[in-house]
PDB file of C-alpha atoms in Angstrom:
ATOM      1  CA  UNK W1372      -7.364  -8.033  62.595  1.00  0.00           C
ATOM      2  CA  UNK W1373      -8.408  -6.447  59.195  1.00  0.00           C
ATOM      3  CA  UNK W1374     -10.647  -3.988  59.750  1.00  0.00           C
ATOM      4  CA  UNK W1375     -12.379  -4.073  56.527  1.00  0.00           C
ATOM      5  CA  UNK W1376     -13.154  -7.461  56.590  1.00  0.00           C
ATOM      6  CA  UNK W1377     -16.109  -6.082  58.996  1.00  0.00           C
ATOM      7  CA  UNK W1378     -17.353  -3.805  56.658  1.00  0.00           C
ATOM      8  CA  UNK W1379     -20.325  -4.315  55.009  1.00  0.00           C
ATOM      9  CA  UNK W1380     -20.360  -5.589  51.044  1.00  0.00           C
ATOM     10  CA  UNK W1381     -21.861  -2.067  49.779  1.00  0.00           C
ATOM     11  CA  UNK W1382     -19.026  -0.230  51.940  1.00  0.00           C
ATOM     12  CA  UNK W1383     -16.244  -2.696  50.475  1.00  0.00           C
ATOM     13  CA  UNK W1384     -17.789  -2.159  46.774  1.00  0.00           C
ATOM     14  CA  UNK W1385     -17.906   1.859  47.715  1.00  0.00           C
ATOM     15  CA  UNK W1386     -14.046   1.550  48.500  1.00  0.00           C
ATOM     16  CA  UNK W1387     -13.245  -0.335  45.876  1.00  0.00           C
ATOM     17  CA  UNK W1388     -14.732   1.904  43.344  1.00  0.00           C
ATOM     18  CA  UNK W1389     -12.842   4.594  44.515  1.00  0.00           C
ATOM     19  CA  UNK W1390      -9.479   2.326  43.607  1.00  0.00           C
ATOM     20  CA  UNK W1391      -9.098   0.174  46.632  1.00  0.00           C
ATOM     21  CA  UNK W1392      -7.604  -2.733  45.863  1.00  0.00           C
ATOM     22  CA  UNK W1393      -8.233  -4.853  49.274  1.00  0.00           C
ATOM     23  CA  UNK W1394     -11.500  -4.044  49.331  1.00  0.00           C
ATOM     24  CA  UNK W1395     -11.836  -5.517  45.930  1.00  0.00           C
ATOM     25  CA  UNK W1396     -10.070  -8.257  47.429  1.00  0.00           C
ATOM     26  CA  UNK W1397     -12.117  -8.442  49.938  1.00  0.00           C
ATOM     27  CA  UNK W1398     -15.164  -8.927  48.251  1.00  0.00           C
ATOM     28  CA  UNK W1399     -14.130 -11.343  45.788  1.00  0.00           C
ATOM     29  CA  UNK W1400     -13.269 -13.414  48.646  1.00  0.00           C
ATOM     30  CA  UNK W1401     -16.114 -13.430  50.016  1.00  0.00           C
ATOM     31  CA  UNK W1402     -18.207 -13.956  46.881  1.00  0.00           C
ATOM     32  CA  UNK W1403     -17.014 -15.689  44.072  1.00  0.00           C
ATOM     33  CA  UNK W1404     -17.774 -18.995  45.755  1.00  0.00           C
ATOM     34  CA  UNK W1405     -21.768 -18.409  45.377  1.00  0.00           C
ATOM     35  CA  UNK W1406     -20.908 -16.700  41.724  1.00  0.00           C
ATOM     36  CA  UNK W1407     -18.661 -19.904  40.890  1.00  0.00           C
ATOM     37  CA  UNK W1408     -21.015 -22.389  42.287  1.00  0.00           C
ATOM     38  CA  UNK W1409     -24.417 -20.943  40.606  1.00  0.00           C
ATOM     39  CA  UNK W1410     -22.900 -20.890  37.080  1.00  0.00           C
ATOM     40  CA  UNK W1411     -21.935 -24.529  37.890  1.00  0.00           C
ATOM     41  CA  UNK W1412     -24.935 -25.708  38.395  1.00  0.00           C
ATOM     42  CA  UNK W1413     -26.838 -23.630  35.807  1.00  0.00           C
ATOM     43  CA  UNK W1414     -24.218 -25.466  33.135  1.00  0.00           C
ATOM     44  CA  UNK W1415     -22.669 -28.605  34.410  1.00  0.00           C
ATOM     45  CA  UNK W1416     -19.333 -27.330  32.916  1.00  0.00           C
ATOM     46  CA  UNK W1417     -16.128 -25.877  34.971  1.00  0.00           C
ATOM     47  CA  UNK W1418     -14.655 -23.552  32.081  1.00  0.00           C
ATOM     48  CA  UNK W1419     -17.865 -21.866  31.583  1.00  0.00           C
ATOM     49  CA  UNK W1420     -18.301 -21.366  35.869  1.00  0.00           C
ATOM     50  CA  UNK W1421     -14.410 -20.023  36.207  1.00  0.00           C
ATOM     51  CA  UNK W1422     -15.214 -17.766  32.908  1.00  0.00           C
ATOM     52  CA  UNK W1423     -18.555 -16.344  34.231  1.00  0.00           C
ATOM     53  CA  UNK W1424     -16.730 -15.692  37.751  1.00  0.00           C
ATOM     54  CA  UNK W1425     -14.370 -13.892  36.079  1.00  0.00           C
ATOM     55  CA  UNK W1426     -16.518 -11.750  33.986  1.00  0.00           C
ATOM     56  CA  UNK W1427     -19.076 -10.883  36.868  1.00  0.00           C
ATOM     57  CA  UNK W1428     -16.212  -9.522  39.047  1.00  0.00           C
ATOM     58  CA  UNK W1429     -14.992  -7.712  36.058  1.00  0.00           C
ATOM     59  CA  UNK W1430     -17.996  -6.060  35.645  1.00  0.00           C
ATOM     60  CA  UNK W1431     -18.496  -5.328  39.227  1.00  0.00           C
ATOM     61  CA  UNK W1432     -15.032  -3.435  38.615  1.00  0.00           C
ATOM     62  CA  UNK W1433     -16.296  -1.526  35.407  1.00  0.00           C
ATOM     63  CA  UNK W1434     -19.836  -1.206  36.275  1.00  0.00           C
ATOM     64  CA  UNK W1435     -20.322  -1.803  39.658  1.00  0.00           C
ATOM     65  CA  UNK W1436     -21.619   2.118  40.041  1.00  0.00           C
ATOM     66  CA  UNK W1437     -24.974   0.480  38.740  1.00  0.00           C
ATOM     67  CA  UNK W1438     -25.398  -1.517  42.283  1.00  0.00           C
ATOM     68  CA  UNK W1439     -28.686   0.017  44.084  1.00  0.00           C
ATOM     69  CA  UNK W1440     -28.544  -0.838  47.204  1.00  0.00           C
ATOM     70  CA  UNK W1441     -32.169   0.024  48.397  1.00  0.00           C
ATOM     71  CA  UNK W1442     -32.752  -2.334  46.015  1.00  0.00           C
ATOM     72  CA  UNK W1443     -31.310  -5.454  47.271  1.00  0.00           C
ATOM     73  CA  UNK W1444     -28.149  -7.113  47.857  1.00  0.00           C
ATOM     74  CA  UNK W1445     -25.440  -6.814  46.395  1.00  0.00           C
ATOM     75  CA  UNK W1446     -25.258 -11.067  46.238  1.00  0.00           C
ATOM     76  CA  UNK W1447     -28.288 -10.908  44.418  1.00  0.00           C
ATOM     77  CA  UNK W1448     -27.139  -8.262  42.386  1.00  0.00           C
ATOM     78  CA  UNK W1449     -24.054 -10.720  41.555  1.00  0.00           C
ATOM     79  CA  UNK W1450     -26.327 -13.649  40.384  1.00  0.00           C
ATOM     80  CA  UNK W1451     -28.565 -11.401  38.358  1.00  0.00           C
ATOM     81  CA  UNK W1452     -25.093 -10.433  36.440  1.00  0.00           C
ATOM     82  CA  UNK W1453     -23.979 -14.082  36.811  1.00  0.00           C
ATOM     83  CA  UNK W1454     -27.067 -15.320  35.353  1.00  0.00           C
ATOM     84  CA  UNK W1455     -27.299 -13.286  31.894  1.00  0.00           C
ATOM     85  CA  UNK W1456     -23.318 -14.176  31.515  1.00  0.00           C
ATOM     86  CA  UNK W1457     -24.187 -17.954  32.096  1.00  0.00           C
ATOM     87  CA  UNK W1458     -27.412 -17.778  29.857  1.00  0.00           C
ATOM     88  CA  UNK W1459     -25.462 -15.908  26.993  1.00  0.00           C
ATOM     89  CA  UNK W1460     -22.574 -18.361  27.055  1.00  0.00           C
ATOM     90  CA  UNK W1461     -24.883 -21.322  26.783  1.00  0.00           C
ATOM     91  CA  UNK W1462     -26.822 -20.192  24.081  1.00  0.00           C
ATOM     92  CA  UNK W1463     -23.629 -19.542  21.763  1.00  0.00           C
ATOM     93  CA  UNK W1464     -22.738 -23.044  22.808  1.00  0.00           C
ATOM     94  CA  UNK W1465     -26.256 -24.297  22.205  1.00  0.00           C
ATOM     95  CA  UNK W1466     -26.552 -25.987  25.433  1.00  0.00           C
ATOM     96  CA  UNK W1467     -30.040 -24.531  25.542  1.00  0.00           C
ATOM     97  CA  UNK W1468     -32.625 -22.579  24.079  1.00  0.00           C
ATOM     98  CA  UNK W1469     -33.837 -19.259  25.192  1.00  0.00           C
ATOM     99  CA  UNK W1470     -35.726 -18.812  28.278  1.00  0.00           C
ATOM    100  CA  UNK W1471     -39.630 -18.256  27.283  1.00  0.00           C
ATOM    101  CA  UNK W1472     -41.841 -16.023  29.413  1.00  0.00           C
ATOM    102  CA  UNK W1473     -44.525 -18.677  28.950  1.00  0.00           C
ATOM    103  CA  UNK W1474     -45.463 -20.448  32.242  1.00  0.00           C
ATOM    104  CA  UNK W1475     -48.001 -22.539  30.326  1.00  0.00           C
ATOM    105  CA  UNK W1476     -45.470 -24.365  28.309  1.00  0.00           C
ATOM    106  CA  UNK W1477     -45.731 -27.539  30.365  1.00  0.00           C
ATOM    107  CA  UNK W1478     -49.313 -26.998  31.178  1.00  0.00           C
ATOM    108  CA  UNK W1479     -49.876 -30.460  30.416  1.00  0.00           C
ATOM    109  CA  UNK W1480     -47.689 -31.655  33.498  1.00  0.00           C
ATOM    110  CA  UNK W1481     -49.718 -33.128  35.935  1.00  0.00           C
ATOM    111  CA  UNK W1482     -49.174 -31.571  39.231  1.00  0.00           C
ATOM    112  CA  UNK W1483     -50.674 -32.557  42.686  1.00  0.00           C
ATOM    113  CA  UNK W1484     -51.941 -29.678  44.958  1.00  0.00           C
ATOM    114  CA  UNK W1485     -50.275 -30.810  47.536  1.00  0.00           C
ATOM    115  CA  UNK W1486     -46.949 -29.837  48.685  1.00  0.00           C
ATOM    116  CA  UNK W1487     -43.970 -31.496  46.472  1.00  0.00           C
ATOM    117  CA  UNK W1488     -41.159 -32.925  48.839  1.00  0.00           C
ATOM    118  CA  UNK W1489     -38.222 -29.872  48.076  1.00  0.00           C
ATOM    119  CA  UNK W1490     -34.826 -31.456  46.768  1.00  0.00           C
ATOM    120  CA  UNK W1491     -32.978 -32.049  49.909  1.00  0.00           C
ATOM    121  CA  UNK W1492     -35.412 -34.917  50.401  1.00  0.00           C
ATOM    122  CA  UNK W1493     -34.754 -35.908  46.716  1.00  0.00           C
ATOM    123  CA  UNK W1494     -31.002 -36.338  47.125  1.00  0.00           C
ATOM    124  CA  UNK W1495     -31.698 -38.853  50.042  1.00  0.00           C
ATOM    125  CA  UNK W1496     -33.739 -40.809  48.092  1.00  0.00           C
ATOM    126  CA  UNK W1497     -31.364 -40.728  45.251  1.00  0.00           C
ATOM    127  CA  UNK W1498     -27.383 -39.873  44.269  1.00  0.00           C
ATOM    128  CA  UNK W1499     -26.195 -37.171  44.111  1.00  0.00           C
ATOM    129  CA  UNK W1500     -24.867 -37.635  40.396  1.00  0.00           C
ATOM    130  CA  UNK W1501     -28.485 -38.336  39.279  1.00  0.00           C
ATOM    131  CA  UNK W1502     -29.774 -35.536  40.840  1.00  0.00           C
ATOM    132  CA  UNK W1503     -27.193 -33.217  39.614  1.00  0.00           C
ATOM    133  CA  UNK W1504     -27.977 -34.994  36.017  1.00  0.00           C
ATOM    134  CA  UNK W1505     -31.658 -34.305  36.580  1.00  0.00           C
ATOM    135  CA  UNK W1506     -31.511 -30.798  37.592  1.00  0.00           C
ATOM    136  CA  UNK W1507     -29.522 -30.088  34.601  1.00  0.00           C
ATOM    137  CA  UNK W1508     -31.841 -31.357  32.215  1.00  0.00           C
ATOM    138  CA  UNK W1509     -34.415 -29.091  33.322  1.00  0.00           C
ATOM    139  CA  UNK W1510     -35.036 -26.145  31.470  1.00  0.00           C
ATOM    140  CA  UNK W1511     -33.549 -23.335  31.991  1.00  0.00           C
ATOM    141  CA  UNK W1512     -36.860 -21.415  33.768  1.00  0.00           C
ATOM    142  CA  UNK W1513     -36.961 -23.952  36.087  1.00  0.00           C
ATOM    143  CA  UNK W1514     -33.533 -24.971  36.773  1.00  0.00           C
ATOM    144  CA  UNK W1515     -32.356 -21.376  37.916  1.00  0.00           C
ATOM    145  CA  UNK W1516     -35.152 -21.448  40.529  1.00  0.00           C
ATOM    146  CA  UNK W1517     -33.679 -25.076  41.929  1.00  0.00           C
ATOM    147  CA  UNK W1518     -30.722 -23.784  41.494  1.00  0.00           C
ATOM    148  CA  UNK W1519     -31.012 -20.651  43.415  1.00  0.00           C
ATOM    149  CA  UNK W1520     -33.695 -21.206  45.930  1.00  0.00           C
ATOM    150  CA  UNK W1521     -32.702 -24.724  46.692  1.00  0.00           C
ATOM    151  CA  UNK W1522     -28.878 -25.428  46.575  1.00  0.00           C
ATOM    152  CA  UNK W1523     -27.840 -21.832  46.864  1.00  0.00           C
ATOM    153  CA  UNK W1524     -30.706 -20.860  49.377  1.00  0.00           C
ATOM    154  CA  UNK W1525     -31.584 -17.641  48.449  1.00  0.00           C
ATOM    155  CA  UNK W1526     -34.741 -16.299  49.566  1.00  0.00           C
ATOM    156  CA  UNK W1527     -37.905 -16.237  47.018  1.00  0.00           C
ATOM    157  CA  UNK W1528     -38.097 -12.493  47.280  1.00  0.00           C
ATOM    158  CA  UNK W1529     -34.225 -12.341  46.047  1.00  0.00           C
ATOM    159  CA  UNK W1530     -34.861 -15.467  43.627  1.00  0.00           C
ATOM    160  CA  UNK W1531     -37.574 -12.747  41.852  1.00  0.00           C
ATOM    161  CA  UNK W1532     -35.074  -9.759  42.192  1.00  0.00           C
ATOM    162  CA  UNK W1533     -32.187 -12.006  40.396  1.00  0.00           C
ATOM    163  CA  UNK W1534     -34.550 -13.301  37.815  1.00  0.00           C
ATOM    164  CA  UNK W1535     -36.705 -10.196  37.287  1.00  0.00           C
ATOM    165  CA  UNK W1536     -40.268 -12.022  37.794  1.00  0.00           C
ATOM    166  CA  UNK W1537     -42.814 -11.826  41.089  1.00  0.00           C
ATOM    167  CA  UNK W1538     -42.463 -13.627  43.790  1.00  0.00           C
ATOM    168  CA  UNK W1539     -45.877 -15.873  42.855  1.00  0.00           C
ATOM    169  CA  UNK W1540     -43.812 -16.966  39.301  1.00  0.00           C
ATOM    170  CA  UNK W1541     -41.003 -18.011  41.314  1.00  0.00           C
ATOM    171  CA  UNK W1542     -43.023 -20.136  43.611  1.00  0.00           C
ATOM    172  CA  UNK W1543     -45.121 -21.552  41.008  1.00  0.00           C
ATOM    173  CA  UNK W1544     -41.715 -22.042  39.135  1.00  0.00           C
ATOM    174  CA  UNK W1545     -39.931 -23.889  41.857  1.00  0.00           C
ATOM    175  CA  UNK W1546     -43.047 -26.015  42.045  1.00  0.00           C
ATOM    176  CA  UNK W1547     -43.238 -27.744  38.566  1.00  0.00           C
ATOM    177  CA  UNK W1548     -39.630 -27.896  38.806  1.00  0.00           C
ATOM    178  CA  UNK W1549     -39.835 -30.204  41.685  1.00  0.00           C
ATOM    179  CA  UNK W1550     -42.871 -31.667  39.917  1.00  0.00           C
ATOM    180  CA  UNK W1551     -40.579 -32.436  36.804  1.00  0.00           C
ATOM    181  CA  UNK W1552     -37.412 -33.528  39.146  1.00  0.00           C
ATOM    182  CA  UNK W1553     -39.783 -36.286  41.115  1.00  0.00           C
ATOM    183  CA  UNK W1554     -41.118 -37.318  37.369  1.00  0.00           C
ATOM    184  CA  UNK W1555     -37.329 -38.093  36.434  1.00  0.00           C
ATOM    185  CA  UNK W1556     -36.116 -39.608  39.367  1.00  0.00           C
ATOM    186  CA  UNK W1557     -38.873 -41.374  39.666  1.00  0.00           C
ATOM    187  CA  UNK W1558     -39.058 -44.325  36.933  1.00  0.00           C
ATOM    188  CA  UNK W1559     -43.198 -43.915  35.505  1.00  0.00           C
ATOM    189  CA  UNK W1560     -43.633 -47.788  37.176  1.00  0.00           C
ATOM    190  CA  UNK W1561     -42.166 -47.093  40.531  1.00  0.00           C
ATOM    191  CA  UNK W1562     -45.363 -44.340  40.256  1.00  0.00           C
ATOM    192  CA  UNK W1563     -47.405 -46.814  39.077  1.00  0.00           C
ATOM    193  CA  UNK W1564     -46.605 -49.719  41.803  1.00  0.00           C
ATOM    194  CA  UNK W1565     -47.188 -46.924  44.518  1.00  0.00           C
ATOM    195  CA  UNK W1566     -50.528 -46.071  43.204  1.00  0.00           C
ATOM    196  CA  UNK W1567     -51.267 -49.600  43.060  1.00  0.00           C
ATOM    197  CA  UNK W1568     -49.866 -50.350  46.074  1.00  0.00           C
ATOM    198  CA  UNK W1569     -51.760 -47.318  48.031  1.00  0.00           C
ATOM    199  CA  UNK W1570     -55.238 -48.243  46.036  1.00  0.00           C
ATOM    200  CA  UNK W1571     -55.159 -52.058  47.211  1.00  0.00           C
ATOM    201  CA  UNK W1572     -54.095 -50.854  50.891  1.00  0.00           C
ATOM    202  CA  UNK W1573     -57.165 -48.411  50.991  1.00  0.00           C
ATOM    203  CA  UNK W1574     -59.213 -51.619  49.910  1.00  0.00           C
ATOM    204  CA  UNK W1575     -60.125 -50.175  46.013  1.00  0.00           C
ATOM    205  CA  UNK W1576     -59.459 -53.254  45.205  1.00  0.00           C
ATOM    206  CA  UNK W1577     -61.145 -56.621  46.120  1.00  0.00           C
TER     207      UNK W1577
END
C-alpha cells in the first residue's frame, strides 16, 4: 500500500512543494473532482471546468506556499482559487456581470420567514435538467452559495472562507437563492392555485 496516500492534504502539498511529484499526484487525485465539478456548475460549460482545473492545480504548484493551514482547508482553499478563475473567465466571455456586494439588490423578492425546502427536495419535484437550468440562471452571488453549500456540501463556515463574506451573508444568501429557485421552478399560477387551494380549504372562502 502507498503510504502517502494516508497522509494528510497539507503534508502531501508540503512534499510536493519541496519537488515531489507523487505527492502532487496524489493530491490532484484526490481533488480535482470537487475543483472540476464546482466550475461546472458555476458555468454550465466543460472547456471552461477542464481549463479552471487546470489552472487551480497550476497555481497550487507555483503558489501553493500561500496555503494557511490554521486557516482552513486546503479544499476550501482550492475553491476560493477555483472561484476567482471561474468568475474571471466568465466575465471575459460575458456570461455574467460582476458580483455586487449589495445584498439588497433583490430586496423586492418576497420571501417567507419560514424555512425554504433546500434543493435536494427541489430536484424531486422537478428534473434534473431544469434544475441545473435554474441554478444557472441565478446570479452569480447566489449561485456559488447553491453551488457550494448544496451540491458540493461544504459547510457554511467554509462557504464564507471560500467566498470571503460571514457566515450570516452566506445563510441569508443561500436563502433567497432557494427563494428565487422555488420562484422559477415554480410556474407564478401553480403559486397561485396553491394559495387558492389552501385559502378555500381553511374556509376563507364561502
Amino acid at each position: 500500500m502507498n503510504l502517502k496516500s494516508e497522509l494528510g492534504d497539507s503534508e502531501l502539498l508540503r512534499s510536493m512543494l519541496a519537488g515531489d511529484e507523487q505527492a502532487f499526484a496524489l493530491l490532484y487525485r484526490r481533488r480535482q473532482g470537487n475543483v472540476y465539478r464546482f466550475a461546472l456548475q458555476m458555468s454550465g460549460s466543460q472547456s471552461i471546468a477542464e481549463d479552471v482545473t487546470q489552472e487551480v492545480f497550476l497555481f497550487l504548484m507555483r503558489e501553493g506556499h500561500v496555503f494557511d493551514p490554521e486557516r482552513g482547508s486546503l479544499s476550501a482553499f482550492l475553491l476560493g482559487v477555483a472561484r476567482n478563475h471561474v468568475l474571471r473567465r466568465m466575465r471575459v466571455d460575458q456570461f455574467l456581470t460582476p458580483i455586487g456586494d449589495d445584498d439588497n439588490a433583490d430586496a423586492g423578492l418576497p420571501i417567507m420567514e419560514t424555512d425554504l425546502p433546500p434543493l435536494d427536495n427541489l430536484v424531486r419535484a422537478e428534473t434534473v435538467e431544469l434544475v441545473r437550468k435554474a441554478v444557472l440562471s441565478l446570479p452569480a452571488r447566489y449561485r456559488e452559495v447553491v453551488v457550494l453549500c448544496e451540491l458540493q456540501d461544504v459547510s457554511y463556515g467554509e462557504a464564507a472562507e471560500i467566498l470571503g463574506c460571514a457566515i450570516g451573508t452566506v445563510r441569508s444568501r443561500l436563502h433567497r437563492a432557494r427563494a428565487l429557485l422555488l420562484a422559477k421552478l415554480r410556474p407564478a399560477e401553480q403559486v397561485d392555485e396553491a394559495a387558492s387551494a389552501s385559502l378555500k380549504s381553511a374556509g376563507c372562502f364561502a
